[in-house]
PDB file of C-alpha atoms in Angstrom:
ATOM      1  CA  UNK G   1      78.912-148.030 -58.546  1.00  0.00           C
ATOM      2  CA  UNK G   2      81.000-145.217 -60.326  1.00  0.00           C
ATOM      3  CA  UNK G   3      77.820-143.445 -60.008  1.00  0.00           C
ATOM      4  CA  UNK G   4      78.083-143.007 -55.821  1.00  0.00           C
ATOM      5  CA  UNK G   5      82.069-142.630 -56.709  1.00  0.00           C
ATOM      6  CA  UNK G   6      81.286-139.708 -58.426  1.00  0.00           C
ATOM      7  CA  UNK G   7      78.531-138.227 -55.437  1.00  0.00           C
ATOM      8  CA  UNK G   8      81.545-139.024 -52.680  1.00  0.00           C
ATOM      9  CA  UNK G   9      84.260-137.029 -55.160  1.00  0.00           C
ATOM     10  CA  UNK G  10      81.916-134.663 -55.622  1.00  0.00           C
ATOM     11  CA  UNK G  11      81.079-133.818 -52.172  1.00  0.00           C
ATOM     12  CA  UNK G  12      84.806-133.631 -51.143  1.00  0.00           C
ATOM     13  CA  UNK G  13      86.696-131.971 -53.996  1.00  0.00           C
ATOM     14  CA  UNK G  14      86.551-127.882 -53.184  1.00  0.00           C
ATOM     15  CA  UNK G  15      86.269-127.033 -56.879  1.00  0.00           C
ATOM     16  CA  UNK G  16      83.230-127.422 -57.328  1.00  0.00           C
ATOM     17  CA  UNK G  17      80.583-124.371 -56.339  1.00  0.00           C
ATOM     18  CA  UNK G  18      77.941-125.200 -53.870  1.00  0.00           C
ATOM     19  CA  UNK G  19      75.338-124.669 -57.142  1.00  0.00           C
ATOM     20  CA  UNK G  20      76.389-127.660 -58.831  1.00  0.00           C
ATOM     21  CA  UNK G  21      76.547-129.644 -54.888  1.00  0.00           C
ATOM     22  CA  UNK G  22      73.195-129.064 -54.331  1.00  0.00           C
ATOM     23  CA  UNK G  23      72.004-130.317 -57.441  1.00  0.00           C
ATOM     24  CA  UNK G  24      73.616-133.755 -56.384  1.00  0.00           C
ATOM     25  CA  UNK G  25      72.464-133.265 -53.410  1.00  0.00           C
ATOM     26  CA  UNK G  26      68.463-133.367 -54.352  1.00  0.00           C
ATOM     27  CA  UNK G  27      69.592-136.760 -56.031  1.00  0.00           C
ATOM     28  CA  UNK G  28      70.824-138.472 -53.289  1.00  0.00           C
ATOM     29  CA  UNK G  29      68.195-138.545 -50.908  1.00  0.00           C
ATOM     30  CA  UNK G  30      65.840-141.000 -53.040  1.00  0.00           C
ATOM     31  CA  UNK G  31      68.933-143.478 -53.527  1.00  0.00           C
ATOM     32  CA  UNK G  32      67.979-144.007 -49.464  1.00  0.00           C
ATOM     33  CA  UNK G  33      64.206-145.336 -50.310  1.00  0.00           C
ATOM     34  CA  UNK G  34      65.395-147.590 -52.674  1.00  0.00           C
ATOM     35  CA  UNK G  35      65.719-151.035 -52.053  1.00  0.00           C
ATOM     36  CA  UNK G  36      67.541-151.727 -55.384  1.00  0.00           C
ATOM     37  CA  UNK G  37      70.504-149.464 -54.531  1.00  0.00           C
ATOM     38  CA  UNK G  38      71.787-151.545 -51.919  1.00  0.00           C
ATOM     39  CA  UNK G  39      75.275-151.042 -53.953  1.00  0.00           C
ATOM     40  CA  UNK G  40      75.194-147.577 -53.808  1.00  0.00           C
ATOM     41  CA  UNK G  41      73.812-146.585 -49.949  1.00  0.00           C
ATOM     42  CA  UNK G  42      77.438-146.618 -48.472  1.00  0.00           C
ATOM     43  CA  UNK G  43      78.557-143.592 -50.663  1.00  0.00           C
ATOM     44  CA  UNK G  44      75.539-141.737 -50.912  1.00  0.00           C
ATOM     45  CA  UNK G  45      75.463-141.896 -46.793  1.00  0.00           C
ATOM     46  CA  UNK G  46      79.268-140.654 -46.965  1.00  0.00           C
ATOM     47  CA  UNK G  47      78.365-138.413 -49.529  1.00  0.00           C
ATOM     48  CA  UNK G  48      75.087-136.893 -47.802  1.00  0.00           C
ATOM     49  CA  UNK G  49      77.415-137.455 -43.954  1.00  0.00           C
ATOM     50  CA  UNK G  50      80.013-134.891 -46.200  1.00  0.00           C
ATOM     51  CA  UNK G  51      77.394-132.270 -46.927  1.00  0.00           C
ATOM     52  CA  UNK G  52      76.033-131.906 -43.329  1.00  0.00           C
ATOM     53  CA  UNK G  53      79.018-130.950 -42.667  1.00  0.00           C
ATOM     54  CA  UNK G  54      78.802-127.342 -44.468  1.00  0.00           C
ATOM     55  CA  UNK G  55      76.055-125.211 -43.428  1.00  0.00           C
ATOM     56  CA  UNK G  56      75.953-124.139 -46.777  1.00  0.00           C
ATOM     57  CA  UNK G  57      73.320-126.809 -47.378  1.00  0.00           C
ATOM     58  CA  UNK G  58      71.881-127.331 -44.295  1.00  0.00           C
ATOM     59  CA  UNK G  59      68.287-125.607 -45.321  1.00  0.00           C
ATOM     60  CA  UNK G  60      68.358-127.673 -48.347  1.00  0.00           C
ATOM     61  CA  UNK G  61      68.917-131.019 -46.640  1.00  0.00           C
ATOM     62  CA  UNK G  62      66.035-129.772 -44.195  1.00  0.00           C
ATOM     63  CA  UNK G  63      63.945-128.772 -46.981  1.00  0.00           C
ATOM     64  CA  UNK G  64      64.638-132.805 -48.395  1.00  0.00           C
ATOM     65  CA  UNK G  65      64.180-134.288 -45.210  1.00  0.00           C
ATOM     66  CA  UNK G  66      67.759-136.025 -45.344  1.00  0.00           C
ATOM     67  CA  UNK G  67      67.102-136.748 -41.335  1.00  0.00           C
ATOM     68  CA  UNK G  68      64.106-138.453 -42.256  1.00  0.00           C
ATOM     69  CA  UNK G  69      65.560-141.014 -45.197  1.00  0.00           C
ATOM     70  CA  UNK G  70      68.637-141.670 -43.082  1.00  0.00           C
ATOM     71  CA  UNK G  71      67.048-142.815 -40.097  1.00  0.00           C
ATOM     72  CA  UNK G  72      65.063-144.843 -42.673  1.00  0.00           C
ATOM     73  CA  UNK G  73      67.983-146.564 -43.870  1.00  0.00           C
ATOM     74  CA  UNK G  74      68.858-146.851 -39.558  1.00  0.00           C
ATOM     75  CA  UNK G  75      65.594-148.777 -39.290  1.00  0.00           C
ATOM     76  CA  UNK G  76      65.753-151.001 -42.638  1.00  0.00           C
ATOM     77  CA  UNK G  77      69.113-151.630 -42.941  1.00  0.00           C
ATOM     78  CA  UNK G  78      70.693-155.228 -40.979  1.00  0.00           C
ATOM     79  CA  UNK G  79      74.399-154.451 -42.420  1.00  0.00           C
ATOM     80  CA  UNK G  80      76.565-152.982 -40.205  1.00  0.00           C
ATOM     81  CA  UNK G  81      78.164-151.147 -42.693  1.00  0.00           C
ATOM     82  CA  UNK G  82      74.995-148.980 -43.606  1.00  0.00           C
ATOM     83  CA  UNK G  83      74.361-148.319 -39.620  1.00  0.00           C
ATOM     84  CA  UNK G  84      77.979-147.087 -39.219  1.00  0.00           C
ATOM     85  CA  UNK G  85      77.712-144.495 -42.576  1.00  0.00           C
ATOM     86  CA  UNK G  86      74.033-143.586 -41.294  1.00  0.00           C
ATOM     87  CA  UNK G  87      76.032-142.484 -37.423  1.00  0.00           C
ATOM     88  CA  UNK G  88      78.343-140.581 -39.530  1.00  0.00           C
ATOM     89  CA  UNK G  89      75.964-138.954 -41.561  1.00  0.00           C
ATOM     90  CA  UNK G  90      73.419-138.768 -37.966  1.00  0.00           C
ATOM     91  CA  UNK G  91      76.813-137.211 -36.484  1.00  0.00           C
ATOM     92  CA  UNK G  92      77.213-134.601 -39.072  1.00  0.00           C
ATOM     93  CA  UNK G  93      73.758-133.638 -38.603  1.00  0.00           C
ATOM     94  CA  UNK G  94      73.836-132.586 -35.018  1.00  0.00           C
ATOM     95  CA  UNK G  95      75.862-129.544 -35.929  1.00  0.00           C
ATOM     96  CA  UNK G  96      72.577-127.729 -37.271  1.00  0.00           C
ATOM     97  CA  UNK G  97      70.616-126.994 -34.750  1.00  0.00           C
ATOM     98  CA  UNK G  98      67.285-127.560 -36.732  1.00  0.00           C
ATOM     99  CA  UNK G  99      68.358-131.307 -37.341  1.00  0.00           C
ATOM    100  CA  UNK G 100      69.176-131.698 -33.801  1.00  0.00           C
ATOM    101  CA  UNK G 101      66.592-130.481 -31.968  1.00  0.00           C
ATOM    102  CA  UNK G 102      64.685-132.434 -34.871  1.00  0.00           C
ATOM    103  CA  UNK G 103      66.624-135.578 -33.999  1.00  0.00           C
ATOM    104  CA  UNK G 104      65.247-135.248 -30.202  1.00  0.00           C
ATOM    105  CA  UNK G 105      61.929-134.718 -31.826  1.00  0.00           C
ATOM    106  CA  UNK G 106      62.495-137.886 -33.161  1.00  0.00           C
ATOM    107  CA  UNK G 107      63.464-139.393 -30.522  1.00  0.00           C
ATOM    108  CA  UNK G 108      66.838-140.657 -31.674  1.00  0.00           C
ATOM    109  CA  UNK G 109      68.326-141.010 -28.337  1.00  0.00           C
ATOM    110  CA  UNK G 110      65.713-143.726 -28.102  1.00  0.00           C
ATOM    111  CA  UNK G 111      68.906-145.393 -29.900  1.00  0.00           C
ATOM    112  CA  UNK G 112      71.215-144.643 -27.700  1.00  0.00           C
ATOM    113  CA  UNK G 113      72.278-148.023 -26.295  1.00  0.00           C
ATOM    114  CA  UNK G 114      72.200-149.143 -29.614  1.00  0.00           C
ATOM    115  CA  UNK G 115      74.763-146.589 -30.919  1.00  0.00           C
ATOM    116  CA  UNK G 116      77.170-147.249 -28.150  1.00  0.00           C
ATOM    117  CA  UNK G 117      76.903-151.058 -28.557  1.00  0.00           C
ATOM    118  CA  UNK G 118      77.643-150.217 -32.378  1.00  0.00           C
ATOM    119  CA  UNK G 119      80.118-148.070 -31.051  1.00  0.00           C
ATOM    120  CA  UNK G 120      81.853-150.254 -29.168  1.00  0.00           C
ATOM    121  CA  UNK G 121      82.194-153.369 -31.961  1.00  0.00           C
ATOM    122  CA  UNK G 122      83.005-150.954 -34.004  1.00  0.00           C
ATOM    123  CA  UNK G 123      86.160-149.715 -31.908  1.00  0.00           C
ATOM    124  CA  UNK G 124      87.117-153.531 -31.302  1.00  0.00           C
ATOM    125  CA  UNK G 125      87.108-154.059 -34.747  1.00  0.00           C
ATOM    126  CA  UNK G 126      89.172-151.227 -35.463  1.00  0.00           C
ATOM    127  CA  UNK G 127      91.774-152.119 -33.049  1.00  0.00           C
ATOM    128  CA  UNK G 128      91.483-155.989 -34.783  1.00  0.00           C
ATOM    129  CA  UNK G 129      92.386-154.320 -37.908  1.00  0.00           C
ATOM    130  CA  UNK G 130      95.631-152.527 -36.859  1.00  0.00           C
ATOM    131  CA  UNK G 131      96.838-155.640 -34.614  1.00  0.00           C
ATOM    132  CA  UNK G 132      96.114-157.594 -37.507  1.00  0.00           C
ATOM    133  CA  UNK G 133      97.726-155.164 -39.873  1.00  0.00           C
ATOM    134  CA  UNK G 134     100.717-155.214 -37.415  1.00  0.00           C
ATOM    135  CA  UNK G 135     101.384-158.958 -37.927  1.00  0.00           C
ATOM    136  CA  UNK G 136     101.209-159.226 -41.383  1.00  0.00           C
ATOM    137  CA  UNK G 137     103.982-157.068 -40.928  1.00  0.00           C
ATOM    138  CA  UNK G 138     106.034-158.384 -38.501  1.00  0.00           C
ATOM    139  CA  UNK G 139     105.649-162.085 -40.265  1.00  0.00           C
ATOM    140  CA  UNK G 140     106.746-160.896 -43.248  1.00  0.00           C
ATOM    141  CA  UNK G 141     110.410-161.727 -42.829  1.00  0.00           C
ATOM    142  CA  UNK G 142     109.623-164.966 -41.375  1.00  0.00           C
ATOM    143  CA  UNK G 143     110.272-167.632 -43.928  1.00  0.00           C
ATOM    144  CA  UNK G 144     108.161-171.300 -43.489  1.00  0.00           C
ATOM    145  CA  UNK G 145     109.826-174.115 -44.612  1.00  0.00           C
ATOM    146  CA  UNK G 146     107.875-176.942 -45.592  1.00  0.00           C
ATOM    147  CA  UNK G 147     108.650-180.575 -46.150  1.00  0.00           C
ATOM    148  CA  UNK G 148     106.741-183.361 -47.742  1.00  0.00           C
ATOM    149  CA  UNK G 149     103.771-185.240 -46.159  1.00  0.00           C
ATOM    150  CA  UNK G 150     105.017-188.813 -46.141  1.00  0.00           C
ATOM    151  CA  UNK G 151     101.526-190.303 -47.257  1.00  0.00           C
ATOM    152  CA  UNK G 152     100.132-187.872 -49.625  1.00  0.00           C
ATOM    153  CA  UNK G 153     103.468-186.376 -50.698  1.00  0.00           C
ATOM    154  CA  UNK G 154     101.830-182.849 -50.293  1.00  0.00           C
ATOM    155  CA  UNK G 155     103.171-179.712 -48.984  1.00  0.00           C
TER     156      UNK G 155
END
């Protein structure tokens, strides 16, 4: 787990020169093929969704088919978890042209009704979170009091 910690750092922190980047990058890609790194696939889809950001490595990710082993993880993968990281990472992508006229190639927009249903949980979730968030804070001057259970003399 530290491991992907590292790759999400990594791909964030501006220290770091774009030589040493893209030799973390050419690790990440095989961490989407295998099964046992279930643990791991949520960073290294932020990490890789970081990286298509900066055109810096966008011939690189081309040259490792990242497109290719994150729609992979889009048609393995039944957490939604994954499938969110894996539209951020898709979303990334479309800035370089040769992903995105590689992603029509693809035929991703086959999975269009499928990203805005995901789409569309995932804004209702969101907005579950923050009302949620909101009353835990409003309730947390409230004080309960309790009193005994006559039969079982619980609380």
């Amino acid at each position: 787990m530290y491991f992907a910690f590292c790759f999400k750092k990594l791909t964030c922190d501006i220290v770091h020169t774009p030589l040493q980047q893209q030799d973390v990058l050419k690790h990440l890609v095989p961490i989407l093929y295998d099964p046992d790194a279930q643990e791991v696939l949520i960073f290294t889809l932020i990490a890789l969704g970081n990286f298509a950001q900066s055109s810096i490595f966008w011939a690189q990710m081309n040259e490792l088919k990242v497109l290719q082993a994150v729609l992979n993880v889009f048609n393995l993968s039944k957490r939604d978890d994954a499938i969110t990281n894996v539209l951020f990472c898709l979303g990334n992508l479309t800035a370089d042209p040769i992903h995105r006229s590689q992603m029509l190639e693809l035929g991703v927009m086959d999975f269009q009704e499928d990203f805005e249903e995901l789409s569309a949980a995932a804004y209702k979730e969101d907005s579950l979170k923050k009302q949620l968030a909101m009353m835990k804070l409003d309730w947390i001057p409230i004080m309960f009091e309790t009193k005994e259970y006559k039969e079982t003399k619980c609380k």
